[in-house]
Short mmCIF file of C-alpha atoms (C1' of nucleotides) in Angstrom, two decimals:
data_model
loop_
_atom_site.label_atom_id
_atom_site.label_comp_id
_atom_site.label_asym_id
_atom_site.label_seq_id
_atom_site.Cartn_x
_atom_site.Cartn_y
_atom_site.Cartn_z
CA MET A 1 13.62 53.05 -1.91
CA PRO A 2 11.91 49.88 -0.81
CA ASN A 3 9.50 50.14 -3.67
CA SER A 4 11.99 49.17 -6.32
CA SER A 5 12.87 45.97 -4.54
CA GLU A 6 9.21 45.20 -4.20
CA GLU A 7 8.75 45.64 -7.87
CA ILE A 8 11.22 42.92 -8.48
CA VAL A 9 9.39 40.59 -6.18
CA ILE A 10 6.15 41.33 -7.97
CA ASN A 11 7.75 40.62 -11.29
CA LYS A 12 9.04 37.24 -10.23
CA PRO A 13 5.77 35.29 -10.52
CA ARG A 14 5.98 35.75 -14.28
CA ARG A 15 8.41 32.86 -14.06
CA ARG A 16 5.62 30.42 -13.47
CA SER A 17 5.25 29.94 -17.18
CA ARG A 18 2.71 28.00 -19.15
CA ILE A 19 5.25 25.26 -19.78
CA ARG A 20 5.90 24.81 -16.11
CA GLU A 21 2.19 24.80 -15.28
CA ALA A 22 1.45 22.20 -17.97
CA HIS A 23 4.37 19.92 -17.17
CA GLU A 24 3.73 19.98 -13.47
CA ASN A 25 0.19 18.83 -14.08
CA THR A 26 1.28 16.07 -16.40
CA ILE A 27 3.84 14.89 -13.88
CA LEU A 28 1.37 15.00 -11.01
CA ARG A 29 -1.18 12.95 -12.92
CA ALA A 30 1.39 10.38 -13.96
CA ALA A 31 2.75 10.18 -10.46
CA GLU A 32 -0.70 9.76 -8.93
CA GLN A 33 -1.47 6.81 -11.12
CA LEU A 34 1.83 5.09 -10.58
CA PHE A 35 1.87 5.68 -6.84
CA SER A 36 -1.60 4.19 -6.66
CA GLN A 37 -0.44 1.05 -8.43
CA ASN A 38 2.95 0.51 -6.88
CA GLY A 39 3.14 2.67 -3.84
CA TYR A 40 5.82 5.22 -3.02
CA HIS A 41 8.81 2.92 -2.87
CA GLY A 42 7.62 0.83 -5.77
CA THR A 43 7.59 3.75 -8.14
CA ALA A 44 10.82 5.02 -9.72
CA LEU A 45 11.25 8.62 -10.79
CA GLU A 46 12.42 7.32 -14.13
CA THR A 47 9.06 5.53 -14.60
CA ILE A 48 7.09 8.63 -13.73
CA ALA A 49 9.20 10.71 -16.10
CA GLU A 50 8.68 8.19 -18.87
CA LYS A 51 4.93 8.25 -18.41
CA ALA A 52 5.01 12.03 -18.39
CA GLY A 53 7.08 12.03 -21.55
CA MET A 54 10.29 13.60 -20.34
CA SER A 55 13.68 12.72 -18.94
CA LYS A 56 14.14 11.96 -15.26
CA GLN A 57 16.47 14.88 -14.85
CA ASN A 58 13.90 17.18 -16.30
CA LEU A 59 11.32 15.89 -13.92
CA ILE A 60 13.68 16.68 -11.08
CA TYR A 61 13.92 20.17 -12.48
CA TYR A 62 10.21 20.60 -11.79
CA PHE A 63 10.04 18.64 -8.53
CA SER A 64 13.32 18.80 -6.73
CA SER A 65 12.81 15.59 -4.83
CA LYS A 66 10.67 12.46 -4.93
CA GLU A 67 9.32 13.09 -1.47
CA LEU A 68 8.25 16.57 -2.41
CA LEU A 69 6.48 15.24 -5.50
CA TYR A 70 4.70 12.66 -3.39
CA GLN A 71 3.55 15.29 -0.93
CA ARG A 72 2.21 17.41 -3.76
CA VAL A 73 0.30 14.44 -5.05
CA LEU A 74 -1.12 13.82 -1.60
CA ARG A 75 -2.18 17.43 -1.21
CA ASN A 76 -3.96 17.41 -4.55
CA ILE A 77 -5.76 14.29 -3.44
CA LEU A 78 -6.79 15.77 -0.17
CA ASP A 79 -8.24 18.75 -1.96
CA ILE A 80 -10.45 16.39 -3.89
CA LEU A 81 -11.41 14.09 -1.06
CA ILE A 82 -11.99 16.72 1.58
CA GLU A 83 -14.33 18.89 -0.42
CA LYS A 84 -17.33 16.61 0.05
CA MET A 85 -16.10 14.80 3.07
CA THR A 86 -18.61 16.26 5.49
CA LEU A 87 -22.29 15.87 5.99
CA MET A 88 -22.61 19.56 6.49
CA ASP A 89 -21.64 20.24 2.93
CA GLN A 90 -24.51 18.19 1.58
CA LEU A 91 -27.62 19.76 0.20
CA GLY A 92 -31.00 18.55 1.36
CA ASP A 93 -33.97 19.62 3.42
CA SER A 94 -34.35 16.52 5.54
CA PRO A 95 -31.82 14.38 7.36
CA ARG A 96 -32.75 11.63 4.99
CA GLU A 97 -31.97 13.68 1.92
CA ILE A 98 -28.70 14.85 3.44
CA LEU A 99 -27.54 11.32 4.20
CA THR A 100 -28.59 10.12 0.77
CA ASN A 101 -26.65 12.88 -0.93
CA TYR A 102 -23.67 12.17 1.26
CA ILE A 103 -23.52 8.53 0.21
CA LYS A 104 -24.01 9.54 -3.40
CA SER A 105 -21.20 12.06 -3.18
CA LYS A 106 -18.78 9.57 -1.76
CA ILE A 107 -19.58 6.98 -4.38
CA GLU A 108 -19.04 9.64 -7.02
CA ILE A 109 -15.58 10.25 -5.68
CA SER A 110 -14.76 6.53 -5.93
CA ARG A 111 -16.11 6.49 -9.44
CA HIS A 112 -14.20 9.52 -10.69
CA TYR A 113 -11.02 9.56 -8.62
CA PRO A 114 -10.04 5.94 -8.01
CA ASN A 115 -6.36 6.61 -8.12
CA ALA A 116 -6.57 9.44 -5.62
CA SER A 117 -8.58 7.25 -3.33
CA LYS A 118 -6.02 4.48 -3.52
CA VAL A 119 -3.04 6.65 -2.75
CA PHE A 120 -4.92 8.00 0.21
CA ALA A 121 -5.85 4.53 1.34
CA ILE A 122 -2.30 3.20 1.19
CA GLU A 123 -1.21 6.21 3.19
CA ILE A 124 -3.77 5.49 5.92
CA ILE A 125 -3.00 1.78 6.00
CA ASN A 126 0.66 2.57 6.53
CA GLY A 127 -0.22 4.59 9.60
CA ALA A 128 -0.76 7.94 7.90
CA PRO A 129 2.78 9.19 8.40
CA TYR A 130 2.25 12.24 6.23
CA LEU A 131 -1.43 12.74 6.90
CA LYS A 132 -1.72 12.36 10.66
CA LYS A 133 -1.29 16.04 11.36
CA TYR A 134 -3.64 17.11 8.58
CA LEU A 135 -6.28 14.65 9.65
CA GLN A 136 -6.06 15.84 13.23
CA THR A 137 -6.42 19.49 12.39
CA HIS A 138 -8.86 19.34 9.53
CA LEU A 139 -10.75 16.09 9.30
CA THR A 140 -11.34 15.17 12.92
CA PRO A 141 -12.97 18.50 13.85
CA ALA A 142 -15.23 18.28 10.82
CA LEU A 143 -16.17 14.71 11.77
CA ASP A 144 -16.94 15.81 15.33
CA ASP A 145 -19.32 18.43 13.98
CA ASP A 146 -21.02 15.87 11.79
CA VAL A 147 -21.33 13.58 14.77
CA LYS A 148 -23.03 16.33 16.72
CA LEU A 149 -25.47 16.79 13.88
CA VAL A 150 -26.32 13.10 13.89
CA GLU A 151 -26.70 13.20 17.64
CA LYS A 152 -29.15 16.01 17.27
CA TRP A 153 -31.12 13.92 14.77
CA ILE A 154 -31.16 11.09 17.24
CA ALA A 155 -32.33 13.37 20.03
CA GLU A 156 -35.09 14.62 17.82
CA GLY A 157 -36.23 11.08 17.17
CA VAL A 158 -35.44 11.27 13.45
CA MET A 159 -33.33 8.14 13.57
CA ASP A 160 -32.37 5.19 15.78
CA ARG A 161 -29.96 5.63 18.62
CA VAL A 162 -26.73 4.32 17.10
CA ASP A 163 -23.07 5.26 17.53
CA PRO A 164 -22.55 8.09 14.98
CA TYR A 165 -18.82 7.48 14.66
CA HIS A 166 -19.30 3.94 13.49
CA LEU A 167 -21.95 5.10 11.07
CA PHE A 168 -19.37 7.30 9.42
CA PHE A 169 -16.73 4.62 9.42
CA MET A 170 -19.21 2.37 7.67
CA ILE A 171 -20.11 4.88 5.04
CA TRP A 172 -16.53 5.82 4.35
CA SER A 173 -15.28 2.28 4.00
CA SER A 174 -18.15 0.87 2.02
CA THR A 175 -18.09 3.70 -0.49
CA GLN A 176 -14.33 3.84 -0.84
CA THR A 177 -14.19 0.10 -1.40
CA TYR A 178 -15.43 0.68 -4.95
CA ALA A 179 -12.27 2.57 -5.65
CA ASP A 180 -9.69 1.01 -3.38
CA PHE A 181 -10.73 -2.61 -3.76
CA SER A 182 -12.07 -2.26 -7.28
CA SER A 183 -9.96 -5.19 -8.42
CA GLN A 184 -11.62 -7.50 -5.92
CA VAL A 185 -15.09 -6.06 -6.54
CA SER A 186 -14.87 -6.37 -10.31
CA LEU A 187 -13.42 -9.86 -10.03
CA SER A 188 -16.36 -10.82 -7.82
CA LEU A 189 -18.82 -9.41 -10.30
CA GLY A 190 -17.05 -11.18 -13.15
CA LYS A 191 -16.12 -8.07 -15.09
CA GLU A 192 -12.98 -6.52 -16.36
CA LYS A 193 -13.83 -3.13 -15.04
CA LEU A 194 -16.60 -1.56 -12.97
CA GLU A 195 -19.31 0.14 -15.00
CA ASP A 196 -21.52 3.11 -14.18
CA ASN A 197 -24.25 0.59 -13.57
CA ASP A 198 -22.33 -1.00 -10.68
CA PHE A 199 -21.81 2.31 -8.96
CA ASP A 200 -25.48 3.04 -9.25
CA ARG A 201 -26.44 -0.27 -7.75
CA ALA A 202 -23.97 0.31 -4.97
CA THR A 203 -25.46 3.68 -4.21
CA GLU A 204 -28.92 2.23 -4.26
CA PHE A 205 -28.01 -0.61 -1.92
CA LEU A 206 -26.12 1.54 0.57
CA THR A 207 -28.85 4.15 0.64
CA HIS A 208 -31.51 1.54 1.26
CA LEU A 209 -29.46 -0.09 4.01
CA VAL A 210 -28.63 3.10 5.81
CA ILE A 211 -32.01 4.77 5.62
CA LYS A 212 -33.92 1.69 6.62
CA GLY A 213 -31.32 0.41 9.03
CA LEU A 214 -31.36 3.69 10.92
CA GLY A 215 -35.14 3.70 11.01
CA MET A 216 -35.43 7.00 9.19
CA LYS A 217 -38.72 8.38 7.94
CA MET B 1 13.74 -53.10 -3.91
CA PRO B 2 11.70 -49.91 -4.21
CA ASN B 3 11.22 -49.91 -0.48
CA SER B 4 14.74 -48.94 0.31
CA SER B 5 14.61 -45.88 -1.87
CA GLU B 6 11.29 -44.96 -0.33
CA GLU B 7 12.85 -45.16 3.08
CA ILE B 8 15.37 -42.54 2.09
CA VAL B 9 12.61 -40.25 0.92
CA ILE B 10 10.82 -40.71 4.18
CA ASN B 11 13.93 -40.00 6.18
CA LYS B 12 14.61 -36.73 4.37
CA PRO B 13 11.98 -34.69 6.22
CA ARG B 14 14.10 -34.98 9.30
CA ARG B 15 15.95 -32.06 7.81
CA ARG B 16 13.11 -29.73 8.69
CA SER B 17 14.58 -29.27 12.11
CA ARG B 18 13.19 -27.48 15.10
CA ILE B 19 15.55 -24.57 14.45
CA ARG B 20 14.35 -24.14 10.93
CA GLU B 21 10.75 -24.34 12.00
CA ALA B 22 11.21 -21.80 14.70
CA HIS B 23 13.27 -19.36 12.64
CA GLU B 24 10.95 -19.48 9.70
CA ASN B 25 8.07 -18.53 11.93
CA THR B 26 9.97 -15.71 13.48
CA ILE B 27 10.93 -14.39 10.11
CA LEU B 28 7.37 -14.70 8.76
CA ARG B 29 5.95 -12.76 11.68
CA ALA B 30 8.56 -10.06 11.40
CA ALA B 31 8.04 -9.83 7.66
CA GLU B 32 4.29 -9.60 7.99
CA GLN B 33 4.48 -6.70 10.34
CA LEU B 34 7.02 -4.80 8.31
CA PHE B 35 5.31 -5.41 5.01
CA SER B 36 2.06 -4.13 6.51
CA GLN B 37 3.74 -0.95 7.60
CA ASN B 38 5.96 -0.17 4.65
CA GLY B 39 4.82 -2.35 1.79
CA TYR B 40 6.90 -4.78 -0.19
CA HIS B 41 9.31 -2.32 -1.72
CA GLY B 42 9.54 -0.23 1.42
CA THR B 43 10.85 -3.12 3.46
CA ALA B 44 14.48 -4.19 3.27
CA LEU B 45 15.57 -7.76 3.97
CA GLU B 46 18.12 -6.30 6.31
CA THR B 47 15.31 -4.79 8.38
CA ILE B 48 13.35 -8.00 8.52
CA ALA B 49 16.44 -9.88 9.56
CA GLU B 50 17.19 -7.38 12.27
CA LYS B 51 13.67 -7.66 13.65
CA ALA B 52 13.91 -11.44 13.54
CA GLY B 53 17.27 -11.29 15.34
CA MET B 54 19.55 -12.68 12.70
CA SER B 55 21.81 -11.63 9.86
CA LYS B 56 20.45 -10.88 6.40
CA GLN B 57 22.51 -13.72 4.93
CA ASN B 58 21.01 -16.11 7.38
CA LEU B 59 17.53 -14.98 6.55
CA ILE B 60 18.31 -15.63 2.92
CA TYR B 61 19.36 -19.11 3.92
CA TYR B 62 15.80 -19.74 5.10
CA PHE B 63 13.99 -17.84 2.36
CA SER B 64 16.06 -17.86 -0.78
CA SER B 65 14.49 -14.66 -2.17
CA LYS B 66 12.49 -11.69 -1.02
CA GLU B 67 9.66 -12.44 -3.40
CA LEU B 68 9.37 -15.99 -2.11
CA LEU B 69 9.26 -14.70 1.43
CA TYR B 70 6.50 -12.27 0.49
CA GLN B 71 4.49 -15.00 -1.17
CA ARG B 72 4.78 -17.16 1.94
CA VAL B 73 3.55 -14.26 4.04
CA LEU B 74 0.63 -13.85 1.70
CA ARG B 75 -0.24 -17.49 1.83
CA ASN B 76 -0.21 -17.48 5.59
CA ILE B 77 -2.50 -14.52 5.55
CA LEU B 78 -4.88 -16.15 3.13
CA ASP B 79 -5.12 -19.16 5.35
CA ILE B 80 -6.26 -16.92 8.15
CA LEU B 81 -8.61 -14.74 6.14
CA ILE B 82 -10.20 -17.43 4.05
CA GLU B 83 -11.17 -19.66 6.92
CA LYS B 84 -14.15 -17.66 7.98
CA MET B 85 -14.66 -15.79 4.75
CA THR B 86 -17.90 -17.43 3.77
CA LEU B 87 -21.41 -17.28 5.13
CA MET B 88 -21.70 -21.02 4.81
CA ASP B 89 -19.09 -21.57 7.48
CA GLN B 90 -21.07 -19.68 10.07
CA LEU B 91 -23.08 -21.42 12.74
CA GLY B 92 -26.65 -20.42 13.36
CA ASP B 93 -30.17 -21.69 12.94
CA SER B 94 -31.68 -18.67 11.33
CA PRO B 95 -30.48 -16.37 8.54
CA ARG B 96 -30.36 -13.65 11.10
CA GLU B 97 -28.05 -15.62 13.36
CA ILE B 98 -25.88 -16.61 10.47
CA LEU B 99 -25.43 -13.03 9.32
CA THR B 100 -24.80 -11.85 12.84
CA ASN B 101 -22.08 -14.45 13.34
CA TYR B 102 -20.58 -13.62 10.00
CA ILE B 103 -20.17 -9.96 10.94
CA LYS B 104 -18.79 -10.92 14.29
CA SER B 105 -16.27 -13.29 12.75
CA LYS B 106 -15.01 -10.67 10.38
CA ILE B 107 -14.62 -8.05 13.08
CA GLU B 108 -12.70 -10.66 15.13
CA ILE B 109 -10.28 -11.07 12.26
CA SER B 110 -9.70 -7.33 12.14
CA ARG B 111 -9.19 -7.32 15.86
CA HIS B 112 -6.72 -10.18 15.98
CA TYR B 113 -4.91 -10.03 12.65
CA PRO B 114 -4.60 -6.41 11.74
CA ASN B 115 -1.24 -6.83 10.02
CA ALA B 116 -2.45 -9.69 7.92
CA SER B 117 -5.46 -7.70 6.87
CA LYS B 118 -3.32 -4.75 5.90
CA VAL B 119 -0.91 -6.73 3.74
CA PHE B 120 -3.91 -8.27 2.03
CA ALA B 121 -5.50 -4.86 1.52
CA ILE B 122 -2.42 -3.31 -0.04
CA GLU B 123 -2.21 -6.28 -2.38
CA ILE B 124 -5.80 -5.76 -3.51
CA ILE B 125 -5.37 -2.02 -3.89
CA ASN B 126 -2.39 -2.61 -6.12
CA GLY B 127 -4.53 -4.69 -8.41
CA ALA B 128 -4.00 -8.09 -6.75
CA PRO B 129 -1.02 -9.13 -8.90
CA TYR B 130 -0.27 -12.17 -6.77
CA LEU B 131 -3.80 -12.89 -5.60
CA LYS B 132 -5.88 -12.59 -8.75
CA LYS B 133 -5.60 -16.27 -9.61
CA TYR B 134 -6.24 -17.39 -6.09
CA LEU B 135 -9.25 -15.14 -5.75
CA GLN B 136 -10.68 -16.37 -8.99
CA THR B 137 -10.34 -20.02 -8.18
CA HIS B 138 -11.16 -19.97 -4.46
CA LEU B 139 -12.89 -16.82 -3.27
CA THR B 140 -15.19 -16.00 -6.16
CA PRO B 141 -16.86 -19.45 -6.26
CA ALA B 142 -17.39 -19.29 -2.52
CA LEU B 143 -18.91 -15.86 -2.83
CA ASP B 144 -21.21 -17.03 -5.57
CA ASP B 145 -22.47 -19.78 -3.32
CA ASP B 146 -23.04 -17.27 -0.55
CA VAL B 147 -24.92 -15.04 -2.97
CA LYS B 148 -27.17 -17.95 -3.90
CA LEU B 149 -27.92 -18.54 -0.27
CA VAL B 150 -28.90 -14.89 0.21
CA GLU B 151 -31.02 -15.04 -2.92
CA LYS B 152 -32.82 -18.03 -1.43
CA TRP B 153 -33.49 -16.05 1.70
CA ILE B 154 -34.87 -13.23 -0.43
CA ALA B 155 -37.07 -15.64 -2.32
CA GLU B 156 -38.34 -17.00 0.94
CA GLY B 157 -39.23 -13.55 2.11
CA VAL B 158 -36.79 -13.62 4.97
CA MET B 159 -35.20 -10.33 3.93
CA ASP B 160 -35.59 -7.41 1.58
CA ARG B 161 -34.82 -7.71 -2.10
CA VAL B 162 -31.31 -6.19 -2.34
CA ASP B 163 -28.27 -6.92 -4.45
CA PRO B 164 -26.46 -9.65 -2.50
CA TYR B 165 -23.06 -8.84 -3.98
CA HIS B 166 -23.11 -5.32 -2.67
CA LEU B 167 -24.21 -6.61 0.70
CA PHE B 168 -21.03 -8.63 0.89
CA PHE B 169 -18.86 -5.76 -0.34
CA MET B 170 -20.35 -3.66 2.37
CA ILE B 171 -19.74 -6.18 5.13
CA TRP B 172 -16.18 -6.88 3.94
CA SER B 173 -15.19 -3.26 3.75
CA SER B 174 -16.81 -2.00 6.88
CA THR B 175 -15.37 -4.80 9.03
CA GLN B 176 -11.92 -4.66 7.49
CA THR B 177 -11.72 -0.93 8.00
CA TYR B 178 -11.13 -1.53 11.71
CA ALA B 179 -7.87 -3.24 10.75
CA ASP B 180 -6.77 -1.53 7.55
CA PHE B 181 -7.76 2.01 8.45
CA SER B 182 -7.24 1.68 12.19
CA SER B 183 -4.98 4.74 12.21
CA GLN B 184 -7.81 6.89 10.85
CA VAL B 185 -10.44 5.25 13.04
CA SER B 186 -8.46 5.61 16.25
CA LEU B 187 -7.54 9.17 15.35
CA SER B 188 -11.25 9.94 14.85
CA LEU B 189 -12.10 8.39 18.19
CA GLY B 190 -9.31 10.34 19.84
CA LYS B 191 -7.39 7.30 21.08
CA GLU B 192 -3.93 5.97 20.62
CA LYS B 193 -5.12 2.52 19.81
CA LEU B 194 -8.41 0.74 19.29
CA GLU B 195 -9.71 -1.06 22.35
CA ASP B 196 -11.87 -4.14 22.69
CA ASN B 197 -14.72 -1.84 23.47
CA ASP B 198 -14.49 -0.19 20.09
CA PHE B 199 -14.65 -3.50 18.26
CA ASP B 200 -17.71 -4.47 20.28
CA ARG B 201 -19.46 -1.21 19.43
CA ALA B 202 -18.57 -1.65 15.80
CA THR B 203 -20.05 -5.18 15.80
CA GLU B 204 -23.16 -3.92 17.52
CA PHE B 205 -23.64 -1.07 15.10
CA LEU B 206 -23.08 -3.13 11.96
CA THR B 207 -25.35 -5.90 13.18
CA HIS B 208 -28.11 -3.44 13.94
CA LEU B 209 -27.74 -1.74 10.58
CA VAL B 210 -27.67 -4.93 8.53
CA ILE B 211 -30.44 -6.79 10.30
CA LYS B 212 -32.79 -3.87 10.42
CA GLY B 213 -31.71 -2.46 7.05
CA LEU B 214 -32.48 -5.74 5.35
CA GLY B 215 -35.81 -5.99 7.13
CA MET B 216 -34.98 -9.29 8.79
CA LYS B 217 -37.16 -10.92 11.46
"C1'" DC C 1 34.35 -40.69 17.16
"C1'" DT C 2 33.12 -39.13 12.53
"C1'" DC C 3 31.10 -37.74 8.79
"C1'" DA C 4 27.45 -35.65 6.40
"C1'" DT C 5 24.28 -32.15 6.73
"C1'" DC C 6 22.51 -27.97 8.71
"C1'" DC C 7 23.31 -23.40 10.39
"C1'" DA C 8 25.77 -19.01 10.50
"C1'" DT C 9 29.13 -15.34 9.22
"C1'" DG C 10 32.08 -12.33 6.47
"C1'" DA C 11 33.42 -10.45 2.25
"C1'" DC C 12 31.75 -9.00 -1.73
"C1'" DC C 13 29.12 -7.57 -6.07
"C1'" DA C 14 25.77 -5.98 -9.62
"C1'" DC C 15 22.47 -3.01 -10.21
"C1'" DA C 16 18.67 0.17 -9.58
"C1'" DT C 17 17.75 4.59 -8.25
"C1'" DG C 18 17.60 9.26 -6.11
"C1'" DG C 19 20.14 13.07 -6.73
"C1'" DT C 20 24.11 16.58 -8.41
"C1'" DA C 21 26.87 19.60 -11.55
"C1'" DA C 22 27.49 21.75 -15.46
"C1'" DA C 23 26.90 22.80 -19.99
"C1'" DA C 24 23.76 23.50 -24.07
"C1'" DT C 25 19.52 25.21 -25.89
"C1'" DA C 26 15.10 27.73 -26.10
"C1'" DA C 27 12.13 31.70 -24.89
"C1'" DG C 28 10.87 36.05 -23.56
"C1'" DC C 29 11.72 40.87 -23.11
"C1'" DG C 30 14.05 45.48 -23.58
"C1'" DC D 1 19.77 42.13 -31.80
"C1'" DG D 2 21.57 41.04 -26.99
"C1'" DC D 3 20.78 39.76 -22.43
"C1'" DT D 4 18.53 37.31 -18.89
"C1'" DT D 5 16.05 33.52 -17.36
"C1'" DA D 6 13.73 29.17 -18.08
"C1'" DT D 7 14.11 24.60 -19.91
"C1'" DT D 8 16.50 20.45 -21.43
"C1'" DT D 9 20.36 17.34 -22.04
"C1'" DT D 10 24.73 14.96 -20.93
"C1'" DA D 11 27.62 12.92 -17.78
"C1'" DC D 12 28.22 11.30 -13.42
"C1'" DC D 13 27.99 9.79 -8.48
"C1'" DA D 14 26.63 7.87 -3.78
"C1'" DT D 15 23.89 4.85 -1.65
"C1'" DG D 16 20.85 1.11 -0.58
"C1'" DT D 17 19.80 -3.36 -1.36
"C1'" DG D 18 18.92 -8.07 -3.16
"C1'" DG D 19 21.70 -11.76 -3.82
"C1'" DT D 20 26.24 -14.86 -4.33
"C1'" DC D 21 30.27 -17.41 -2.67
"C1'" DA D 22 33.30 -19.45 0.17
"C1'" DT D 23 34.35 -20.70 4.65
"C1'" DG D 24 33.77 -21.86 9.46
"C1'" DG D 25 31.02 -24.00 13.34
"C1'" DA D 26 27.35 -26.72 15.22
"C1'" DT D 27 24.65 -30.85 15.40
"C1'" DG D 28 22.90 -35.22 15.19
"C1'" DA D 29 22.70 -40.13 13.40
"C1'" DG D 30 25.24 -44.34 13.17
#
DNA sequence: CTCATCCATGACCACATGGTAAAATAAGCG
DNA sequence: CGCTTATTTTACCATGTGGTCATGGATGAG
């Protein structure tokens, strides 16, 4: 009677209750923000629990260890960042449109998910201990495809002959800087906080620079 | 007889012995590297002492607290980073040359002081708690001067009408990325470590992009 | 030599913090 | 209702770590 035992297994998922779902999300959001401000070691479980409105022990009930919680935060972040990470995913009829949309997408991520971007950045700076494998299996192949696409454009005479890899490094860094280094940027601009306006100007500048700098159109 | 008391004051500095000088440097270098890899909270004094080849208590003899040590590391880093931070400091007869040298300088910093750059980056990402004041009093005014210079160039028709601030953000981020995000960059290029060659290609790419993208010459 | 100051070590502590164990309470389902 | 399971609280512990204190050597100027 293997069926009866299967039934039990099928019934189990009921356990993922609404409460659990909700609390896990609250915790993850609190953790993301605190990790982005103080790093992994600089953030105490107690502090996360406080921000999430519960006791530390209760937090541990939902995430059995700090490291596990951190990895979950990282995975959530990757889901966000990866989605529009590749050129291929961009809409557009011409190379120029595709590149423009790519830059816009990446600025949008900095605008809307600054904390996620920061946690990711710290992780990379520290040598990507948790991410190395993921980057190797997921991101690097996608990048290589994008590079091939750019090389095709170059071969077709659509744009100047430049090193595609460094083009991507430039786009990544100069779009992420509006999230990761927002404190320096806003200080330089003499504002408390970056406004929509600033992101728009950034997009405009970068688009101009890339399109014209690559000799497109 | 104020002279005699002055003599004593003058004699005091003898205390800064060779040993102290040497050990402080060893400690600072060890600390810089470890802070860049694990952050402030992720680095134990014990670990720094070990790397510096002495006991923790002895390290504390030279730097009476961890925070003080960290601030000294930061100050050393600032000395390095600030030196060639401004356009004004660059040699060159034409705007084009000046910009080219500026990019080259900043890539050189990433090449030669990756650890310093990383510690600085983490500090900025975390909201620049220690650096805010310094940035406000030193860096922001220098940047404003540089912006004025670029605006003059624009007025003279030497280059396209772009937002100078975002130009600097772009140069800063895309040069620093070769230090801060070196793990991601080298992974993308399929190497263990970045080589001189890579820095040269980066310089070449960025120079091409900026000069052509700004419509210079 | 010698005496003050610098350098180094060993023993120790206060405290923050990640994590455990167990008991109490709430919720859902037959 | 009663029984199971999910959630929360209370009490506690082990460990890592920044920092102190007292003491013992080393060193250099006079």
